[in-house]
């Protein structure tokens, strides 16, 4: 009997379709390298309030995303993070205008009617004089937070959550799986909403307003529930949740090392990011990392799973991760540069410091060192009978 299907070279030769790019032609970068690079940029953003440097960090992250982003669904998350950063910026400025700012100023922009508050709300002001110094201070502070969100969005757009899950230690597998499932379902929900709204428009029915929202939202919710049930059945069939038997002493040691290590990492990171306390920050952070790594290694003994074709950590991954770490380390070393924190009282125009700007540009290394994204695979038209 003649074969009617197949996806091998013979079928591609008959249909004229271009061969799909293989993993050897376009190797994927390790997802952990993208996260290390993005977190390095985020750590650098915490070391300055200079709007020019923060804008340069956003530009570096955006350029790398534009150069190395794939067509995968998670790659579209960068636009959402950019919009979220703008929302954070607007909300922070709105609070500064309505509630005032602790920064004194002499340049009055406008004066809002001040609403008297009860005695128990002393110290809180609603309305009143809005100064340029207060608004500028809030803008610098909000721009730093927005830059952090943009850096995290770059990691989400560049790193595959599924491949990152494969690289997680066994102790973090269950928590990572929950995050990956949530991040994978979000693009599907957005696609369902767009598909249903397009279908309603084609039928001449309204797709906006409360009625349109209900008539679109209910099918989307129903589809999400059906997809969740199917996923739960598939996970159950594959043995998700099985754990190996581990002695009680090992479990207690694992919990102590993990909890103590995380506390050490948090305390050491806080000491490094604070203006003072960097002397004990490095030893505390190193001890926390070692303890947490030991706890994760012991905790991985409970997970029973195999790993198919693990992603290698090669030279490109070292370059990408090293560029992010280098940006953070150079900004920490240049922390005494006065231009990193432009003053607002009195008002001074921020300047772009040379050496910190060059340090930020090191973050562009992934745009050239990371492997390029595979081209879109387009299906060739079927030959006429």
Short mmCIF file of C-alpha atoms in Angstrom, two decimals:
data_model
loop_
_atom_site.label_atom_id
_atom_site.label_comp_id
_atom_site.label_asym_id
_atom_site.label_seq_id
_atom_site.Cartn_x
_atom_site.Cartn_y
_atom_site.Cartn_z
CA UNK A 1 0.00 0.00 0.00
CA UNK A 2 1.35 3.40 -0.97
CA UNK A 3 2.27 5.79 1.81
CA UNK A 4 0.32 9.04 1.83
CA UNK A 5 2.03 10.91 4.66
CA UNK A 6 5.47 11.40 6.06
CA UNK A 7 7.71 14.31 6.88
CA UNK A 8 11.04 12.97 5.69
CA UNK A 9 13.37 14.22 2.95
CA UNK A 10 11.33 12.39 0.32
CA UNK A 11 8.18 14.34 1.13
CA UNK A 12 10.10 17.64 1.23
CA UNK A 13 11.55 16.82 -2.20
CA UNK A 14 8.08 16.13 -3.60
CA UNK A 15 6.47 19.25 -2.15
CA UNK A 16 9.42 21.56 -2.69
CA UNK A 17 9.35 22.72 0.94
CA UNK A 18 12.58 24.04 2.40
CA UNK A 19 14.10 21.77 5.06
CA UNK A 20 13.35 22.88 8.58
CA UNK A 21 16.36 24.32 10.44
CA UNK A 22 17.91 21.78 12.72
CA UNK A 23 19.40 22.24 16.17
CA UNK A 24 22.88 21.75 14.69
CA UNK A 25 22.39 24.60 12.19
CA UNK A 26 21.03 27.03 14.81
CA UNK A 27 22.20 25.95 18.28
CA UNK A 28 20.23 27.37 21.16
CA UNK A 29 21.91 29.27 23.91
CA UNK A 30 21.53 27.98 27.44
CA UNK A 31 18.50 29.69 29.04
CA UNK A 32 20.43 30.27 32.26
CA UNK A 33 22.95 32.44 30.40
CA UNK A 34 20.19 34.83 29.32
CA UNK A 35 18.91 35.11 32.88
CA UNK A 36 22.39 35.76 34.28
CA UNK A 37 22.92 38.47 31.64
CA UNK A 38 19.57 40.11 32.36
CA UNK A 39 20.02 39.99 36.13
CA UNK A 40 23.45 41.56 35.71
CA UNK A 41 21.87 44.48 33.85
CA UNK A 42 19.19 44.72 36.54
CA UNK A 43 21.83 44.78 39.29
CA UNK A 44 23.64 47.55 37.42
CA UNK A 45 20.39 49.53 37.25
CA UNK A 46 20.11 49.45 41.03
CA UNK A 47 23.47 51.24 41.35
CA UNK A 48 22.44 54.48 39.64
CA UNK A 49 19.61 56.98 39.33
CA UNK A 50 21.10 58.77 36.34
CA UNK A 51 18.32 58.79 33.72
CA UNK A 52 20.81 58.77 30.86
CA UNK A 53 22.52 55.63 32.13
CA UNK A 54 19.16 53.99 32.83
CA UNK A 55 17.98 54.84 29.33
CA UNK A 56 21.23 53.37 28.00
CA UNK A 57 20.56 50.15 29.92
CA UNK A 58 17.06 49.96 28.43
CA UNK A 59 18.53 50.58 24.99
CA UNK A 60 21.11 47.83 25.42
CA UNK A 61 18.48 45.33 26.56
CA UNK A 62 16.13 46.30 23.71
CA UNK A 63 18.86 46.00 21.09
CA UNK A 64 19.86 42.53 22.25
CA UNK A 65 16.21 41.44 22.30
CA UNK A 66 15.66 42.79 18.80
CA UNK A 67 18.83 41.07 17.53
CA UNK A 68 18.37 37.65 19.12
CA UNK A 69 14.64 37.25 19.75
CA UNK A 70 12.98 34.24 18.16
CA UNK A 71 9.42 33.79 16.91
CA UNK A 72 8.44 31.71 19.93
CA UNK A 73 5.30 32.73 21.89
CA UNK A 74 7.27 33.74 24.98
CA UNK A 75 9.35 36.17 22.91
CA UNK A 76 6.32 38.46 22.63
CA UNK A 77 6.43 39.12 26.36
CA UNK A 78 8.92 41.96 25.95
CA UNK A 79 6.30 44.40 24.71
CA UNK A 80 4.11 43.64 27.71
CA UNK A 81 7.00 44.35 30.07
CA UNK A 82 7.69 47.65 28.30
CA UNK A 83 4.06 48.70 28.75
CA UNK A 84 4.20 47.59 32.39
CA UNK A 85 7.30 49.73 32.92
CA UNK A 86 5.49 52.77 31.49
CA UNK A 87 2.52 52.11 33.77
CA UNK A 88 4.81 51.94 36.80
CA UNK A 89 6.43 55.20 35.75
CA UNK A 90 3.08 56.97 35.39
CA UNK A 91 1.73 55.64 38.70
CA UNK A 92 4.84 56.71 40.59
CA UNK A 93 4.66 60.22 39.14
CA UNK A 94 0.93 60.38 39.90
CA UNK A 95 1.55 59.52 43.55
CA UNK A 96 4.31 62.14 43.72
CA UNK A 97 1.93 64.79 42.39
CA UNK A 98 -1.07 63.86 44.55
CA UNK A 99 0.67 62.89 47.79
CA UNK A 100 3.68 65.16 47.61
CA UNK A 101 7.34 64.27 47.97
CA UNK A 102 9.70 64.27 50.96
CA UNK A 103 12.23 66.19 48.87
CA UNK A 104 12.01 69.94 49.55
CA UNK A 105 11.92 72.26 46.59
CA UNK A 106 11.60 75.86 45.60
CA UNK A 107 10.52 75.54 41.96
CA UNK A 108 6.73 75.27 42.12
CA UNK A 109 5.10 73.69 39.08
CA UNK A 110 1.48 73.92 40.23
CA UNK A 111 -0.54 74.07 43.41
CA UNK A 112 -3.36 71.57 43.90
CA UNK A 113 -6.18 72.13 46.37
CA UNK A 114 -5.09 70.48 49.61
CA UNK A 115 -7.61 68.19 51.30
CA UNK A 116 -7.47 68.27 55.11
CA UNK A 117 -6.94 64.84 56.68
CA UNK A 118 -7.82 63.63 60.20
CA UNK A 119 -5.33 63.77 63.02
CA UNK A 120 -4.41 60.08 62.83
CA UNK A 121 -3.18 60.67 59.26
CA UNK A 122 -0.66 63.28 60.25
CA UNK A 123 2.39 63.21 58.01
CA UNK A 124 0.33 62.39 54.93
CA UNK A 125 -0.50 65.20 52.54
CA UNK A 126 -3.15 65.07 49.83
CA UNK A 127 -2.76 67.82 47.26
CA UNK A 128 -0.85 71.01 47.84
CA UNK A 129 2.26 72.41 46.19
CA UNK A 130 3.99 70.32 43.51
CA UNK A 131 7.64 71.16 43.04
CA UNK A 132 9.97 70.33 40.18
CA UNK A 133 12.47 68.80 42.61
CA UNK A 134 9.89 66.35 43.98
CA UNK A 135 8.65 65.33 40.55
CA UNK A 136 12.20 64.85 39.28
CA UNK A 137 13.15 62.74 42.31
CA UNK A 138 10.08 60.53 41.73
CA UNK A 139 10.94 60.25 38.03
CA UNK A 140 14.49 59.07 38.76
CA UNK A 141 13.24 56.55 41.31
CA UNK A 142 10.47 55.23 39.03
CA UNK A 143 12.80 55.01 36.03
CA UNK A 144 15.12 52.74 37.99
CA UNK A 145 12.23 50.39 38.81
CA UNK A 146 11.04 50.51 35.21
CA UNK A 147 14.53 49.56 34.03
CA UNK A 148 14.48 46.53 36.34
CA UNK A 149 11.19 45.43 34.77
CA UNK A 150 12.60 45.87 31.27
CA UNK A 151 15.63 43.71 32.13
CA UNK A 152 13.40 40.95 33.49
CA UNK A 153 11.26 41.24 30.36
CA UNK A 154 14.35 40.79 28.21
CA UNK A 155 15.15 37.53 29.99
CA UNK A 156 11.57 36.35 29.48
CA UNK A 157 11.73 37.18 25.78
CA UNK A 158 15.07 35.51 25.12
CA UNK A 159 15.11 32.45 27.38
CA UNK A 160 12.81 29.54 26.70
CA UNK A 161 10.97 28.70 29.94
CA UNK A 162 10.78 25.03 28.98
CA UNK A 163 14.53 24.76 28.39
CA UNK A 164 15.16 26.65 31.60
CA UNK A 165 13.01 24.10 33.41
CA UNK A 166 15.18 21.29 32.02
CA UNK A 167 18.25 22.94 33.53
CA UNK A 168 16.82 23.51 36.98
CA UNK A 169 18.11 21.38 39.85
CA UNK A 170 15.87 18.53 40.89
CA UNK A 171 14.89 20.27 44.13
CA UNK A 172 13.41 23.21 42.19
CA UNK A 173 11.77 21.14 39.48
CA UNK A 174 8.23 21.20 40.90
CA UNK A 175 8.24 24.94 41.61
CA UNK A 176 9.81 25.65 38.22
CA UNK A 177 7.23 23.48 36.49
CA UNK A 178 4.40 25.49 38.05
CA UNK A 179 5.97 28.74 36.81
CA UNK A 180 6.56 27.34 33.33
CA UNK A 181 2.98 26.09 33.05
CA UNK A 182 1.67 29.51 34.07
CA UNK A 183 3.95 31.30 31.60
CA UNK A 184 3.03 28.89 28.81
CA UNK A 185 -0.71 29.22 29.35
CA UNK A 186 -0.70 33.02 29.25
CA UNK A 187 0.14 33.28 25.50
CA UNK A 188 -2.53 30.68 24.75
CA UNK A 189 -5.13 32.75 26.61
CA UNK A 190 -4.18 35.85 24.64
CA UNK A 191 -4.39 33.88 21.38
CA UNK A 192 -7.83 32.53 22.34
CA UNK A 193 -9.11 36.04 23.08
CA UNK A 194 -7.85 37.35 19.74
CA UNK A 195 -9.34 34.42 17.86
CA UNK A 196 -12.77 34.76 19.47
CA UNK A 197 -12.86 38.53 18.99
CA UNK A 198 -11.95 38.13 15.33
CA UNK A 199 -14.70 35.54 14.92
CA UNK A 200 -17.27 37.88 16.48
CA UNK A 201 -16.22 40.74 14.23
CA UNK A 202 -16.57 38.53 11.16
CA UNK A 203 -20.12 37.68 12.25
CA UNK A 204 -20.95 41.34 12.74
CA UNK A 205 -21.26 41.06 16.50
CA UNK A 206 -19.75 43.54 18.96
CA UNK A 207 -16.53 42.45 20.61
CA UNK A 208 -16.19 45.36 23.03
CA UNK A 209 -18.07 46.48 26.10
CA UNK A 210 -19.35 44.44 29.02
CA UNK A 211 -21.51 42.17 26.87
CA UNK A 212 -18.69 41.45 24.46
CA UNK A 213 -16.30 40.83 27.34
CA UNK A 214 -18.64 38.28 28.91
CA UNK A 215 -19.34 36.50 25.65
CA UNK A 216 -15.62 36.28 24.88
CA UNK A 217 -14.45 35.61 28.42
CA UNK A 218 -16.66 32.61 29.11
CA UNK A 219 -15.40 30.53 26.11
CA UNK A 220 -11.83 31.50 26.99
CA UNK A 221 -12.34 30.35 30.57
CA UNK A 222 -13.94 27.12 29.39
CA UNK A 223 -11.04 26.44 27.05
CA UNK A 224 -8.51 27.15 29.79
CA UNK A 225 -10.23 24.70 32.14
CA UNK A 226 -10.32 22.00 29.46
CA UNK A 227 -6.64 22.59 28.72
CA UNK A 228 -5.82 22.36 32.42
CA UNK A 229 -7.64 19.05 32.79
CA UNK A 230 -5.84 17.64 29.74
CA UNK A 231 -2.49 18.80 31.08
CA UNK A 232 -3.19 17.27 34.51
CA UNK A 233 -4.09 13.95 32.88
CA UNK A 234 -0.92 14.03 30.76
CA UNK A 235 1.24 14.83 33.80
CA UNK A 236 -0.39 12.04 35.80
CA UNK A 237 0.17 9.56 32.97
CA UNK A 238 3.87 10.50 32.87
CA UNK A 239 4.33 9.89 36.57
CA UNK A 240 4.57 13.48 37.73
CA UNK A 241 4.89 13.76 41.50
CA UNK A 242 6.84 10.57 42.12
CA UNK A 243 9.56 10.99 44.72
CA UNK A 244 12.34 8.73 45.90
CA UNK A 245 12.64 7.55 49.50
CA UNK A 246 15.14 9.69 51.41
CA UNK A 247 16.20 9.22 55.08
CA UNK A 248 14.79 11.69 57.58
CA UNK A 249 18.24 13.04 58.50
CA UNK A 250 18.89 13.92 54.87
CA UNK A 251 15.55 15.72 54.60
CA UNK A 252 16.27 17.78 57.71
CA UNK A 253 19.77 18.62 56.54
CA UNK A 254 18.36 19.64 53.17
CA UNK A 255 15.79 21.96 54.75
CA UNK A 256 18.39 23.55 57.06
CA UNK A 257 20.91 24.13 54.26
CA UNK A 258 18.32 25.51 51.85
CA UNK A 259 16.67 27.84 54.36
CA UNK A 260 19.96 29.03 55.82
CA UNK A 261 21.46 29.49 52.38
CA UNK A 262 18.54 31.56 51.12
CA UNK A 263 18.69 33.76 54.20
CA UNK A 264 22.43 34.22 53.66
CA UNK A 265 21.91 35.10 50.01
CA UNK A 266 19.22 37.65 50.88
CA UNK A 267 21.29 39.25 53.65
CA UNK A 268 24.47 39.30 51.55
CA UNK A 269 22.67 40.76 48.54
CA UNK A 270 21.09 43.45 50.70
CA UNK A 271 24.49 44.33 52.14
CA UNK A 272 26.03 44.60 48.67
CA UNK A 273 23.23 46.74 47.30
CA UNK A 274 23.16 49.05 50.31
CA UNK A 275 25.43 52.02 50.55
CA UNK A 276 27.18 50.56 53.61
CA UNK A 277 27.99 47.06 54.73
CA UNK A 278 29.76 45.81 51.60
CA UNK A 279 32.61 44.52 53.79
CA UNK A 280 30.59 41.60 55.14
CA UNK A 281 28.32 41.33 52.12
CA UNK A 282 30.63 39.18 49.97
CA UNK A 283 31.46 36.56 52.67
CA UNK A 284 27.79 36.32 53.66
CA UNK A 285 26.67 35.99 50.07
CA UNK A 286 29.33 33.35 49.30
CA UNK A 287 28.40 31.31 52.39
CA UNK A 288 24.72 31.56 51.48
CA UNK A 289 25.33 30.44 47.91
CA UNK A 290 27.39 27.42 49.07
CA UNK A 291 24.77 26.40 51.64
CA UNK A 292 21.92 26.81 49.15
CA UNK A 293 23.82 24.83 46.52
CA UNK A 294 24.39 22.02 49.03
CA UNK A 295 20.72 22.03 49.97
CA UNK A 296 19.64 21.93 46.34
CA UNK A 297 22.03 19.06 45.62
CA UNK A 298 20.68 17.03 48.52
CA UNK A 299 17.09 17.96 47.66
CA UNK A 300 17.57 16.72 44.12
CA UNK A 301 17.88 13.16 45.46
CA UNK A 302 14.09 13.12 46.00
CA UNK A 303 13.33 13.88 42.35
CA UNK A 304 13.10 10.89 40.05
CA UNK A 305 13.40 12.12 36.49
CA UNK A 306 15.54 11.81 33.41
CA UNK A 307 16.95 14.61 31.29
CA UNK A 308 16.78 14.28 27.49
CA UNK A 309 19.46 16.11 25.49
CA UNK A 310 20.56 18.64 28.12
CA UNK A 311 21.61 22.07 26.88
CA UNK A 312 25.40 22.48 26.96
CA UNK A 313 26.99 25.50 28.64
CA UNK A 314 29.54 26.47 26.03
CA UNK A 315 31.74 29.41 25.14
CA UNK A 316 28.80 31.50 23.89
CA UNK A 317 26.96 30.99 27.17
CA UNK A 318 30.04 32.07 29.12
CA UNK A 319 30.32 35.22 26.99
CA UNK A 320 26.64 36.13 27.41
CA UNK A 321 26.56 35.49 31.14
CA UNK A 322 29.96 37.11 31.64
CA UNK A 323 28.87 40.32 29.92
CA UNK A 324 25.97 40.77 32.34
CA UNK A 325 28.17 40.02 35.34
CA UNK A 326 30.82 42.42 34.02
CA UNK A 327 28.29 45.26 33.68
CA UNK A 328 27.12 44.77 37.26
CA UNK A 329 30.66 44.47 38.64
CA UNK A 330 31.91 47.56 36.79
CA UNK A 331 28.98 49.67 38.02
CA UNK A 332 29.70 48.50 41.57
CA UNK A 333 33.37 49.44 41.20
CA UNK A 334 32.39 52.85 39.81
CA UNK A 335 29.88 53.51 42.57
CA UNK A 336 31.85 56.55 43.78
CA UNK A 337 31.25 58.36 40.50
CA UNK A 338 29.17 61.47 41.39
CA UNK A 339 27.37 61.42 38.06
CA UNK A 340 25.70 58.10 38.94
CA UNK A 341 23.36 59.96 41.27
CA UNK A 342 22.53 63.42 39.88
CA UNK A 343 21.16 65.79 42.48
CA UNK A 344 17.71 67.28 42.48
CA UNK A 345 18.31 69.93 45.21
CA UNK A 346 19.49 72.17 43.65
CA UNK A 347 18.30 71.22 40.21
CA UNK A 348 21.15 70.09 37.94
CA UNK A 349 21.05 68.58 34.49
CA UNK A 350 22.26 64.96 34.44
CA UNK A 351 25.38 64.19 32.44
CA UNK A 352 26.43 60.92 30.87
CA UNK A 353 29.59 59.71 32.62
CA UNK A 354 32.09 58.16 30.21
CA UNK A 355 33.36 55.10 32.06
CA UNK A 356 29.99 53.92 33.42
CA UNK A 357 28.52 54.36 29.93
CA UNK A 358 31.28 52.23 28.43
CA UNK A 359 30.67 49.65 31.16
CA UNK A 360 26.98 49.48 30.23
CA UNK A 361 27.86 48.97 26.56
CA UNK A 362 29.59 45.72 27.55
CA UNK A 363 26.05 44.36 27.81
CA UNK A 364 25.83 44.42 24.00
CA UNK A 365 28.10 41.37 23.75
CA UNK A 366 25.15 38.90 23.47
CA UNK A 367 23.95 40.69 20.32
CA UNK A 368 27.08 39.36 18.58
CA UNK A 369 28.12 36.35 20.67
CA UNK A 370 24.77 34.60 21.00
CA UNK A 371 23.69 32.32 18.14
CA UNK A 372 21.21 33.92 15.73
CA UNK A 373 17.57 32.97 15.78
CA UNK A 374 16.47 30.37 13.21
CA UNK A 375 14.56 31.79 10.23
CA UNK A 376 10.84 31.31 9.86
CA UNK A 377 9.90 28.03 8.23
CA UNK A 378 7.34 28.64 5.51
CA UNK A 379 5.40 25.83 3.93
CA UNK A 380 5.76 25.69 0.16
CA UNK A 381 2.49 25.61 -1.87
CA UNK A 382 1.24 22.20 -2.85
CA UNK A 383 1.84 21.36 -6.56
CA UNK A 384 -1.19 21.45 -8.83
CA UNK A 385 -2.68 18.02 -9.61
#
